[in-house]
Tab-separated table of C-alpha atoms in Angstrom:
chain	number	residue	atom	x	y	z
A	1	MET	CA	-31.629	60.870	13.706
A	2	LYS	CA	-28.439	61.508	15.467
A	3	TYR	CA	-27.399	64.104	12.504
A	4	LYS	CA	-29.584	66.397	10.293
A	5	HIS	CA	-27.032	66.831	7.294
A	6	VAL	CA	-24.153	64.625	6.433
A	7	LEU	CA	-21.851	65.949	4.078
A	8	PHE	CA	-19.950	63.592	1.670
A	9	LEU	CA	-16.572	65.573	0.154
A	10	TYR	CA	-14.638	64.329	-2.657
A	11	PRO	CA	-11.625	66.500	-1.923
A	12	TYR	CA	-9.563	66.619	-5.079
A	13	GLY	CA	-9.986	69.409	-7.236
A	14	ILE	CA	-8.873	72.057	-4.609
A	15	LEU	CA	-5.299	72.540	-7.081
A	16	LYS	CA	-6.888	74.255	-9.898
A	17	THR	CA	-3.796	73.689	-11.950
A	18	THR	CA	-4.269	70.176	-12.750
A	19	THR	CA	-5.556	69.420	-16.308
A	20	ALA	CA	-7.190	65.961	-14.836
A	21	SER	CA	-8.626	65.155	-18.322
A	22	VAL	CA	-8.693	61.636	-17.148
A	23	ASN	CA	-8.713	62.148	-13.446
A	24	ARG	CA	-12.232	64.146	-13.889
A	25	LEU	CA	-13.806	61.419	-16.450
A	26	PHE	CA	-15.171	59.206	-14.026
A	27	PRO	CA	-17.244	59.937	-10.661
A	28	PRO	CA	-15.733	59.047	-7.084
A	29	ALA	CA	-17.386	55.694	-6.730
A	30	GLY	CA	-16.078	54.885	-3.802
A	31	LEU	CA	-17.258	57.657	-2.000
A	32	GLU	CA	-20.912	57.298	-3.802
A	33	TYR	CA	-20.871	53.630	-2.311
A	34	ILE	CA	-20.552	54.928	1.105
A	35	ALA	CA	-23.178	58.081	0.992
A	36	THR	CA	-25.926	55.637	-0.603
A	37	SER	CA	-24.850	53.188	2.473
A	38	ALA	CA	-26.129	56.199	4.451
A	39	LYS	CA	-29.221	56.713	3.266
A	40	GLY	CA	-32.389	56.587	6.044
A	41	TYR	CA	-29.329	57.581	8.942
A	42	ALA	CA	-29.446	61.584	8.125
A	43	GLU	CA	-32.516	63.754	7.054
A	44	LYS	CA	-29.692	64.830	4.040
A	45	ILE	CA	-27.616	64.038	2.903
A	46	THR	CA	-25.244	66.120	-0.203
A	47	LEU	CA	-22.087	64.756	-2.045
A	48	LEU	CA	-19.653	67.516	-3.219
A	49	ASP	CA	-17.157	66.197	-5.844
A	50	LEU	CA	-14.595	69.327	-5.758
A	51	ARG	CA	-13.223	68.452	-9.296
A	52	TYR	CA	-16.761	69.902	-10.709
A	53	GLU	CA	-18.228	72.190	-8.127
A	54	GLU	CA	-17.446	76.129	-9.429
A	55	GLU	CA	-19.861	77.289	-6.385
A	56	PHE	CA	-16.894	75.670	-3.681
A	57	SER	CA	-14.153	76.455	-6.119
A	58	ASP	CA	-13.244	78.977	-3.250
A	59	THR	CA	-12.407	77.400	-0.333
A	60	ASP	CA	-13.678	80.105	2.329
A	61	LYS	CA	-17.370	79.398	0.362
A	62	LEU	CA	-17.161	75.885	0.967
A	63	ILE	CA	-16.526	76.064	5.156
A	64	ALA	CA	-19.134	78.839	5.317
A	65	PHE	CA	-21.577	76.510	3.851
A	66	ILE	CA	-20.182	73.596	6.205
A	67	ARG	CA	-20.538	76.081	8.768
A	68	LYS	CA	-23.917	77.149	8.190
A	69	GLU	CA	-25.491	73.713	6.708
A	70	VAL	CA	-23.477	70.555	8.036
A	71	ASP	CA	-23.529	68.602	11.027
A	72	ILE	CA	-20.850	65.985	9.952
A	73	VAL	CA	-18.544	66.364	7.100
A	74	CYS	CA	-16.816	62.667	5.347
A	75	VAL	CA	-13.962	62.935	3.470
A	76	SER	CA	-12.413	60.463	0.995
A	77	ILE	CA	-8.601	60.668	0.898
A	78	GLY	CA	-7.653	57.925	-1.296
A	79	TRP	CA	-4.868	58.864	-3.004
A	80	ASP	CA	-1.228	60.575	-2.685
A	81	ARG	CA	-2.168	63.663	-4.747
A	82	GLU	CA	-2.661	66.750	-3.442
A	83	PHE	CA	-2.462	65.520	-0.006
A	84	GLU	CA	-1.227	68.378	1.697
A	85	GLU	CA	-3.582	70.821	0.627
A	86	VAL	CA	-6.364	67.840	1.170
A	87	CYS	CA	-4.786	67.936	4.918
A	88	ALA	CA	-5.102	71.628	4.731
A	89	LEU	CA	-8.679	71.729	3.681
A	90	ILE	CA	-9.618	69.344	7.045
A	91	ASN	CA	-7.821	72.090	8.707
A	92	LYS	CA	-9.998	74.506	8.151
A	93	MET	CA	-13.099	73.231	9.434
A	94	PRO	CA	-15.017	74.594	11.531
A	95	GLU	CA	-15.023	73.909	15.276
A	96	GLY	CA	-17.595	71.802	16.317
A	97	ILE	CA	-18.271	69.357	13.732
A	98	PRO	CA	-17.145	66.238	13.446
A	99	VAL	CA	-14.963	65.029	10.490
A	100	VAL	CA	-14.268	61.502	9.494
A	101	ALA	CA	-11.738	60.477	6.884
A	102	GLY	CA	-11.898	57.721	4.662
A	103	GLY	CA	-10.236	55.646	1.852
A	104	TYR	CA	-7.451	53.952	0.926
A	105	LYS	CA	-4.902	56.428	2.017
A	106	ALA	CA	-6.938	57.478	4.915
A	107	THR	CA	-6.660	54.040	5.934
A	108	GLU	CA	-3.035	53.381	4.702
A	109	GLN	CA	-1.481	56.513	6.429
A	110	VAL	CA	-3.667	56.518	9.797
A	111	GLU	CA	-1.079	57.851	12.182
A	112	GLU	CA	-0.002	60.427	9.869
A	113	LEU	CA	-3.340	61.927	9.105
A	114	PHE	CA	-4.109	62.351	12.744
A	115	CYS	CA	-0.560	63.937	13.295
A	116	LEU	CA	-0.791	66.613	9.655
A	117	CYS	CA	-4.602	67.210	11.031
A	118	PRO	CA	-5.422	68.232	14.515
A	119	LYS	CA	-9.562	68.957	13.478
A	120	LEU	CA	-9.549	65.128	12.222
A	121	ASP	CA	-11.916	62.914	15.060
A	122	MET	CA	-12.153	59.790	13.115
A	123	ILE	CA	-10.819	57.512	10.264
A	124	ALA	CA	-13.250	54.720	8.903
A	125	ARG	CA	-10.680	52.126	7.590
A	126	GLY	CA	-10.890	49.636	5.083
A	127	GLU	CA	-14.698	49.458	3.046
A	128	GLY	CA	-16.450	51.857	5.329
A	129	GLU	CA	-20.189	50.872	3.901
A	130	GLU	CA	-21.447	49.105	7.672
A	131	THR	CA	-18.847	51.536	9.366
A	132	ILE	CA	-20.658	55.133	8.691
A	133	ARG	CA	-24.346	53.317	9.623
A	134	GLN	CA	-22.450	53.315	12.752
A	135	ILE	CA	-21.232	55.900	13.378
A	136	LEU	CA	-24.239	57.973	12.026
A	137	SER	CA	-26.337	56.453	14.324
A	138	GLY	CA	-24.627	57.507	17.270
A	139	LEU	CA	-23.035	53.963	18.475
A	140	PRO	CA	-20.272	54.605	20.869
A	141	LYS	CA	-16.677	54.920	19.133
A	142	LYS	CA	-15.363	52.157	21.234
A	143	ASP	CA	-17.952	49.621	19.748
A	144	ILE	CA	-17.691	50.387	16.105
A	145	LEU	CA	-15.387	47.955	14.546
A	146	GLY	CA	-12.875	49.408	12.044
A	147	ILE	CA	-12.589	52.896	13.053
A	148	SER	CA	-9.351	54.434	14.776
A	149	TYR	CA	-10.802	57.980	16.833
A	150	ARG	CA	-8.900	60.826	18.637
A	151	GLN	CA	-10.779	61.166	22.605
A	152	ASP	CA	-9.386	62.853	25.144
A	153	GLY	CA	-6.155	63.859	23.195
A	154	LYS	CA	-5.428	59.926	22.396
A	155	ILE	CA	-5.647	57.987	19.466
A	156	TYR	CA	-7.494	54.639	19.593
A	157	HIS	CA	-7.859	52.245	17.276
A	158	ASN	CA	-10.503	49.636	17.276
A	159	GLN	CA	-10.472	46.321	15.498
A	160	ILE	CA	-10.633	45.566	11.904
A	161	ARG	CA	-14.508	44.694	10.606
A	162	ALA	CA	-14.893	41.736	8.304
A	163	LEU	CA	-14.977	42.647	4.446
A	164	PRO	CA	-19.024	42.400	3.952
A	165	ARG	CA	-20.346	40.612	0.921
A	166	ILE	CA	-20.731	42.354	-2.366
A	167	ASP	CA	-24.121	40.992	-2.524
A	168	ILE	CA	-25.973	43.179	0.330
A	169	VAL	CA	-24.080	46.341	-0.683
A	170	GLU	CA	-26.400	48.625	-2.548
A	171	ALA	CA	-25.357	50.271	-6.074
A	172	PRO	CA	-24.828	53.852	-5.991
A	173	ASP	CA	-27.277	55.841	-5.518
A	174	ARG	CA	-26.730	58.386	-8.494
A	175	SER	CA	-29.215	60.921	-7.754
A	176	LEU	CA	-26.970	62.095	-5.091
A	177	ARG	CA	-24.551	63.534	-7.667
A	178	ARG	CA	-24.585	67.763	-8.699
A	179	THR	CA	-23.364	67.135	-12.325
A	180	ASP	CA	-22.322	64.477	-14.738
A	181	TYR	CA	-18.633	63.095	-15.825
A	182	SER	CA	-17.387	63.737	-18.998
A	183	LEU	CA	-13.699	63.888	-21.033
A	184	SER	CA	-12.689	67.904	-20.463
A	185	PHE	CA	-9.469	69.536	-20.339
A	186	TYR	CA	-9.072	72.599	-18.076
A	187	GLY	CA	-12.642	72.409	-17.460
A	188	ARG	CA	-13.587	72.486	-20.620
A	189	ARG	CA	-15.681	69.924	-21.947
A	190	ILE	CA	-14.093	68.155	-24.912
A	191	THR	CA	-16.971	65.918	-26.309
A	192	ASN	CA	-20.465	65.167	-25.370
A	193	LEU	CA	-20.326	61.841	-24.482
A	194	THR	CA	-20.707	61.208	-20.234
A	195	PHE	CA	-19.039	58.573	-18.212
A	196	ASP	CA	-19.691	56.452	-15.679
A	197	THR	CA	-18.943	52.912	-13.727
A	198	VAL	CA	-20.121	49.512	-12.669
A	199	LEU	CA	-18.945	46.897	-10.339
A	200	SER	CA	-20.079	43.562	-11.113
A	201	ALA	CA	-17.802	41.578	-9.111
A	202	ARG	CA	-14.683	42.172	-6.192
A	203	GLY	CA	-11.550	40.451	-5.950
A	204	CYS	CA	-9.095	38.919	-8.064
A	205	PRO	CA	-8.273	34.652	-7.877
A	206	TYR	CA	-4.311	35.982	-9.349
A	207	ASN	CA	-1.426	36.973	-6.646
A	208	CYS	CA	1.150	39.293	-9.009
A	209	LYS	CA	3.766	40.124	-6.546
A	210	PHE	CA	3.392	43.175	-6.896
A	211	CYS	CA	-0.072	44.215	-7.005
A	212	THR	CA	-2.156	44.936	-3.986
A	213	PHE	CA	-5.738	45.201	-6.025
A	214	ASN	CA	-6.878	42.345	-3.741
A	215	LEU	CA	-5.802	43.371	-0.593
A	216	ASN	CA	-7.347	46.215	1.168
A	217	PRO	CA	-4.959	48.972	2.849
A	218	LEU	CA	-5.441	47.181	5.916
A	219	GLY	CA	-4.083	43.262	4.160
A	220	GLN	CA	-7.258	41.899	4.286
A	221	LYS	CA	-7.378	39.954	0.553
A	222	ARG	CA	-11.089	40.135	-1.165
A	223	PRO	CA	-11.815	36.569	-2.296
A	224	TYR	CA	-13.247	36.701	-5.653
A	225	ALA	CA	-17.160	37.222	-5.634
A	226	GLU	CA	-19.534	38.183	-8.291
A	227	ARG	CA	-23.014	40.351	-8.051
A	228	SER	CA	-25.900	38.514	-9.730
A	229	ILE	CA	-26.516	39.170	-13.672
A	230	ALA	CA	-30.105	40.494	-12.734
A	231	SER	CA	-28.476	43.019	-10.762
A	232	VAL	CA	-25.906	44.009	-12.812
A	233	ILE	CA	-28.075	44.291	-15.799
A	234	GLU	CA	-30.362	46.289	-13.663
A	235	GLU	CA	-27.869	48.691	-12.731
A	236	ILE	CA	-26.493	49.417	-16.166
A	237	GLU	CA	-30.134	50.010	-17.442
A	238	GLN	CA	-30.830	52.818	-15.088
A	239	ILE	CA	-27.599	54.763	-16.055
A	240	SER	CA	-27.876	57.289	-18.086
A	241	ALA	CA	-23.995	57.960	-19.085
A	242	ASP	CA	-22.996	57.158	-22.889
A	243	VAL	CA	-19.873	55.116	-21.311
A	244	ILE	CA	-19.504	52.249	-18.754
A	245	LEU	CA	-16.450	51.337	-17.673
A	246	PHE	CA	-17.063	47.653	-15.856
A	247	SER	CA	-14.218	48.433	-12.413
A	248	ASP	CA	-13.918	44.794	-11.840
A	249	ASP	CA	-10.439	43.736	-11.138
A	250	ASN	CA	-11.271	41.040	-14.200
A	251	PHE	CA	-14.324	41.244	-16.175
A	252	ALA	CA	-13.474	37.832	-17.427
A	253	THR	CA	-12.793	35.760	-14.151
A	254	ASN	CA	-15.630	33.600	-15.136
A	255	ALA	CA	-16.008	33.784	-19.072
A	256	LYS	CA	-19.445	31.754	-18.860
A	257	ARG	CA	-20.602	34.737	-16.739
A	258	ALA	CA	-18.855	37.575	-19.004
A	259	ILE	CA	-20.931	36.132	-22.069
A	260	ALA	CA	-24.092	36.007	-20.148
A	261	ILE	CA	-23.797	39.647	-18.820
A	262	CYS	CA	-23.517	40.290	-22.968
A	263	ASP	CA	-26.039	38.192	-24.363
A	264	GLU	CA	-28.344	40.151	-21.518
A	265	ILE	CA	-26.947	43.313	-22.853
A	266	ILE	CA	-27.521	42.315	-26.462
A	267	ARG	CA	-31.274	41.009	-25.900
A	268	ARG	CA	-32.505	43.922	-24.001
A	269	LYS	CA	-31.015	46.219	-26.477
A	270	ILE	CA	-28.943	48.419	-24.383
A	271	ARG	CA	-26.837	50.650	-26.510
A	272	LYS	CA	-23.889	51.806	-24.344
A	273	ARG	CA	-20.041	51.967	-24.788
A	274	PHE	CA	-18.599	49.510	-22.469
A	275	LEU	CA	-14.894	49.320	-21.502
A	276	ALA	CA	-13.505	46.499	-18.921
A	277	GLN	CA	-9.978	45.476	-17.488
A	278	VAL	CA	-8.852	41.677	-18.381
A	279	ARG	CA	-5.663	39.502	-18.240
A	280	ILE	CA	-4.609	37.765	-21.628
A	281	GLU	CA	-6.127	34.712	-20.699
A	282	ILE	CA	-9.485	35.936	-22.428
A	283	THR	CA	-7.938	34.927	-25.438
A	284	LYS	CA	-8.734	30.922	-24.586
A	285	HIS	CA	-12.136	32.467	-25.206
A	286	PRO	CA	-12.558	34.011	-28.576
A	287	GLU	CA	-16.047	33.624	-28.277
A	288	LEU	CA	-16.582	35.832	-25.564
A	289	ILE	CA	-15.036	38.396	-27.178
A	290	ALA	CA	-17.199	38.325	-30.111
A	291	ARG	CA	-19.867	38.368	-27.869
A	292	MET	CA	-18.244	41.627	-26.216
A	293	VAL	CA	-17.765	43.306	-29.484
A	294	LYS	CA	-21.422	42.704	-30.316
A	295	ALA	CA	-22.593	44.165	-26.843
A	296	GLY	CA	-20.738	47.456	-27.299
A	297	PHE	CA	-17.488	46.866	-25.859
A	298	LYS	CA	-14.776	49.193	-27.059
A	299	LEU	CA	-11.788	49.092	-25.163
A	300	LEU	CA	-9.958	46.006	-22.693
A	301	SER	CA	-7.436	47.137	-20.902
A	302	PHE	CA	-4.626	44.578	-20.165
A	303	GLY	CA	-1.725	44.295	-17.386
A	304	ILE	CA	0.957	43.364	-19.489
A	305	GLU	CA	3.437	44.478	-16.895
A	306	SER	CA	7.099	44.051	-19.267
A	307	PRO	CA	8.004	42.525	-22.097
A	308	HIS	CA	11.031	40.638	-20.541
A	309	ASP	CA	10.773	36.849	-19.592
A	310	HIS	CA	12.301	37.322	-16.244
A	311	ILE	CA	10.818	40.388	-15.310
A	312	LEU	CA	7.562	38.633	-15.787
A	313	ALA	CA	8.358	36.018	-14.135
A	314	GLN	CA	9.794	38.022	-10.818
A	315	LEU	CA	6.227	39.691	-10.787
A	316	GLY	CA	4.542	36.479	-10.922
A	317	LYS	CA	1.938	37.358	-13.709
A	318	GLY	CA	1.739	33.861	-14.309
A	319	PHE	CA	2.423	34.119	-18.491
A	320	THR	CA	5.443	34.479	-20.966
A	321	ARG	CA	6.356	36.965	-23.589
A	322	ALA	CA	5.400	33.987	-25.891
A	323	GLU	CA	2.166	33.430	-24.536
A	324	ILE	CA	1.694	37.539	-24.865
A	325	TYR	CA	2.427	37.603	-28.649
A	326	LYS	CA	0.029	34.553	-28.946
A	327	ALA	CA	-2.812	36.287	-27.029
A	328	PHE	CA	-2.208	39.689	-28.829
A	329	ASP	CA	-2.693	37.741	-32.550
A	330	VAL	CA	-6.240	37.060	-31.623
A	331	LEU	CA	-6.584	40.537	-30.091
A	332	ARG	CA	-5.606	41.543	-33.133
A	333	LYS	CA	-8.812	40.269	-35.460
A	334	PHE	CA	-11.010	41.854	-33.153
A	335	PRO	CA	-12.357	45.666	-33.729
A	336	ILE	CA	-11.661	46.745	-29.896
A	337	LEU	CA	-9.170	49.338	-28.988
A	338	TYR	CA	-6.368	48.100	-26.684
A	339	HIS	CA	-4.734	49.663	-23.565
A	340	GLY	CA	-1.840	48.404	-21.824
A	341	TYR	CA	-0.154	48.929	-18.670
A	342	PHE	CA	3.748	48.709	-18.146
A	343	ILE	CA	5.725	48.649	-15.222
A	344	TYR	CA	9.656	50.055	-15.530
A	345	GLY	CA	12.293	49.939	-12.722
A	346	ASN	CA	11.999	46.559	-12.057
A	347	ILE	CA	14.187	44.927	-9.558
A	348	GLY	CA	17.887	44.497	-12.147
A	349	GLU	CA	15.687	46.203	-15.232
A	350	THR	CA	18.277	48.492	-17.251
A	351	GLU	CA	17.738	51.596	-19.199
A	352	GLU	CA	17.611	49.855	-22.517
A	353	GLU	CA	15.305	47.057	-21.293
A	354	MET	CA	12.868	49.950	-20.002
A	355	LEU	CA	13.207	52.064	-23.178
A	356	TYR	CA	12.510	48.663	-25.191
A	357	ILE	CA	8.473	48.652	-23.798
A	358	SER	CA	7.410	51.371	-26.338
A	359	GLU	CA	8.819	49.499	-29.338
A	360	PHE	CA	7.435	46.040	-28.225
A	361	ALA	CA	3.807	47.426	-27.539
A	362	ARG	CA	3.751	48.795	-30.603
A	363	GLY	CA	4.403	45.234	-32.743
A	364	LEU	CA	1.702	43.377	-30.047
A	365	GLY	CA	-0.657	45.944	-31.782
A	366	VAL	CA	-1.552	47.751	-28.331
A	367	ASP	CA	-2.946	50.883	-29.256
A	368	THR	CA	-2.366	53.153	-25.959
A	369	ILE	CA	0.021	52.824	-23.150
A	370	ALA	CA	0.059	54.042	-19.523
A	371	CYS	CA	3.553	53.234	-17.667
A	372	ASN	CA	3.557	52.979	-14.193
A	373	LYS	CA	6.899	52.608	-11.661
A	374	LEU	CA	7.340	49.976	-9.917
A	375	ARG	CA	5.491	50.209	-6.259
A	376	ALA	CA	6.052	48.251	-3.256
A	377	ASP	CA	2.733	48.728	-1.329
A	378	LYS	CA	2.597	48.016	2.695
A	379	PHE	CA	1.403	44.659	2.107
A	380	SER	CA	2.707	43.919	-0.913
A	381	PRO	CA	4.645	40.468	-1.458
A	382	LEU	CA	7.256	42.589	-3.387
A	383	ARG	CA	7.976	44.523	-0.425
A	384	LYS	CA	10.104	42.552	1.624
A	385	ILE	CA	12.160	41.813	-1.113
A	386	ILE	CA	12.844	45.178	-1.845
A	387	GLU	CA	13.364	46.027	1.851
A	388	GLY	CA	16.005	43.230	1.636
A	389	LEU	CA	18.130	44.919	-1.104
A	390	PRO	CA	20.106	48.178	0.544
A	391	GLN	CA	20.795	48.921	-3.306
A	392	TYR	CA	16.458	49.776	-3.904
A	393	HIS	CA	14.726	51.853	-1.884
A	394	LEU	CA	10.991	53.293	-1.258
A	395	ASN	CA	10.080	56.845	-1.133
A	396	ALA	CA	6.478	57.976	0.892
A	397	LYS	CA	4.129	56.959	-2.307
A	398	GLY	CA	5.644	53.280	-2.103
A	399	GLU	CA	7.621	54.223	-5.400
A	400	VAL	CA	10.537	52.324	-5.802
A	401	TYR	CA	14.057	53.711	-6.874
A	402	SER	CA	17.546	52.145	-7.042
A	403	ASP	CA	21.303	53.694	-6.477
A	404	THR	CA	21.750	52.918	-10.106
A	405	TYR	CA	18.526	54.955	-11.422
A	406	SER	CA	16.846	57.353	-9.389
A	407	HIS	CA	13.504	59.071	-9.001
A	408	SER	CA	14.208	62.095	-10.903
A	409	ALA	CA	15.886	59.083	-13.717
A	410	LEU	CA	13.220	56.708	-13.919
A	411	LYS	CA	11.230	59.910	-14.579
A	412	LYS	CA	13.192	60.991	-17.734
A	413	ILE	CA	12.997	57.079	-18.860
A	414	ASN	CA	9.017	57.340	-18.630
A	415	LYS	CA	8.646	60.019	-21.109
A	416	LYS	CA	11.503	58.659	-23.577
A	417	ILE	CA	8.854	55.191	-23.675
A	418	LYS	CA	6.105	57.527	-24.137
A	419	PHE	CA	7.331	59.650	-26.794
A	420	GLY	CA	8.848	56.429	-28.509
A	421	PHE	CA	5.462	55.332	-28.764
A	422	TYR	CA	3.742	57.675	-28.910
A	423	THR	CA	4.622	58.787	-32.190
A	424	PRO	CA	2.716	60.826	-35.220
A	425	PHE	CA	1.946	58.207	-37.272
A	426	LYS	CA	0.863	56.395	-34.272
A	427	ILE	CA	-1.142	58.916	-32.830
A	428	ILE	CA	-3.269	58.567	-36.558
A	429	SER	CA	-3.802	55.073	-36.388
A	430	ILE	CA	-5.161	55.637	-32.837
A	431	ALA	CA	-7.641	58.242	-34.231
A	432	LYS	CA	-8.726	56.187	-37.108
A	433	LYS	CA	-9.177	53.413	-34.837
A	434	PHE	CA	-11.540	55.402	-32.658
A	435	THR	CA	-13.528	56.198	-36.009
A	436	LYS	CA	-13.759	52.502	-37.229
A	437	ILE	CA	-14.768	51.144	-34.240
A	438	ARG	CA	-17.597	54.207	-33.716
A	439	PHE	CA	-16.188	55.327	-30.250
A	440	PHE	CA	-16.741	58.591	-31.340
A	441	SER	CA	-19.501	59.864	-33.672
A	442	LEU	CA	-19.161	62.480	-35.986
A	443	ARG	CA	-20.620	64.840	-33.750
A	444	ASP	CA	-17.887	64.040	-30.875
A	445	TRP	CA	-15.277	64.614	-33.650
A	446	LEU	CA	-16.215	67.612	-34.864
A	447	SER	CA	-16.556	68.879	-30.793
A	448	LEU	CA	-12.871	68.023	-30.777
A	449	ILE	CA	-11.787	70.404	-33.692
A	450	THR	CA	-14.013	72.889	-31.826
A	451	VAL	CA	-12.283	73.387	-28.982
A	452	ALA	CA	-8.575	72.078	-30.710
A	453	PRO	CA	-8.143	76.135	-30.863
A	454	PHE	CA	-8.500	76.334	-26.856
A	455	LEU	CA	-6.278	73.413	-26.112
A	456	LEU	CA	-3.326	73.920	-28.089
A	457	LYS	CA	-3.691	77.326	-26.058
A	458	HIS	CA	-3.582	75.579	-22.793
A	459	ILE	CA	-1.076	73.416	-23.750
A	460	ILE	CA	1.489	76.572	-25.217
A	461	SER	CA	0.926	77.942	-22.033
A	462	ARG	CA	1.913	75.435	-20.237
A	463	GLU	CA	4.517	74.818	-21.500
A	464	LYS	CA	6.271	78.375	-21.294
A	465	THR	CA	5.384	77.902	-17.214
A	466	LYS	CA	7.692	75.213	-17.102
A	467	SER	CA	9.981	76.466	-19.032
A	468	ALA	CA	10.087	79.422	-17.175
A	469	LEU	CA	10.067	77.397	-14.041
A	470	ARG	CA	13.338	75.430	-15.515
A	471	ARG	CA	15.022	78.517	-16.082
A	472	GLY	CA	14.342	80.316	-13.072
A	473	LEU	CA	15.791	76.663	-11.828
A	474	LYS	CA	18.865	77.005	-13.872
A	475	GLU	CA	19.732	80.596	-12.566
A	476	ASN	CA	19.030	79.866	-9.298
A	477	TYR	CA	21.476	77.187	-9.165
A	478	ALA	CA	24.110	79.043	-10.950
């Protein structure tokens, strides 16, 4: 074997100021798939998730460990957040130890990363299961599809690798983890519930104009493809976590298959709490929703995006406001939590239209919402439209803003939407529904009550810090 000890590093968590309750909830599944595919190509594999690694909370200790123990470092760069800190960490890597980056952000920002990170040797672009095996086997770099690499002061970009079939991708080896995943706040565990993910299918047959979930950052569209039901159930049976998220783009794309999965969960008496992402078209199959309730599904997430028909048409959602209302007339009959995703800052959208999101969502019966600024990523069909409108602009993250609504103005609007939706009455109703559908047990609620003083202390402290910073900025400006 060319390498004795390979380190797979999830670098997010460098900033210890991040509360990251949701960002710490699930394992780094993409990196786990890559690490699992590397088994047999090195004597030892270590996977470090810095969100949970107290032992390596000091960067110097991490670098010392790498220098002493590791032969090659593989870093996952999937997000915009902490980008500068991740680059700084890469540049601290010991001399003579190859550093490979992969992930969505790494694939998207190849040239920028090579420029910012002199210690970076290689970037695996796109899906990297086969790529990492070839890297670790010692195949010459020029012969490895899907990589960009540094050699003799130059950067070389090899041809794109074809997308692998989903049925040949091995499920992640969860024994590589050094922790379980739970709901936490400032490093303090809030409940005893543990969380995990399972991927039963890849791809999406729909073509929303803003969406790049069914594209990788190279612009390759992954057609909808399913794993066998037997393999999905087998993986679920091996998961010890209490809550499992189906990370499919749309769990209900094939309703008959989704029913069959639920039937197997029920037949085998698998006692888990499941979460899934679906489209409102699921309401055409109420028998599926009923089966999901019986199987233990507790929360469904919907990309509703907008309460306005002209925005829905603009985004290519494929449904209307009237159809959303009709769908939720069906959904409200079932004891499941509903989470709605909305987009604000759309082309031509007024502040009044954006603020209406909170009223619309409450009227539907959505339990929780998340609002995101309009984005136009590199291969999004929306990007060309935005680039052709002189009054609209893109920041480095692909977020859209305009001459009328600046980035900071949109941020303020987002806060108004949240406060408009999450009223005290709404928060109480959410807690009641969590109890009614038995998402939280009595033990979980008691745990939440126990840590309440701790949470309140940190929230007050954080708000005081923000106020002090705002006062300082005002004084400096004056």
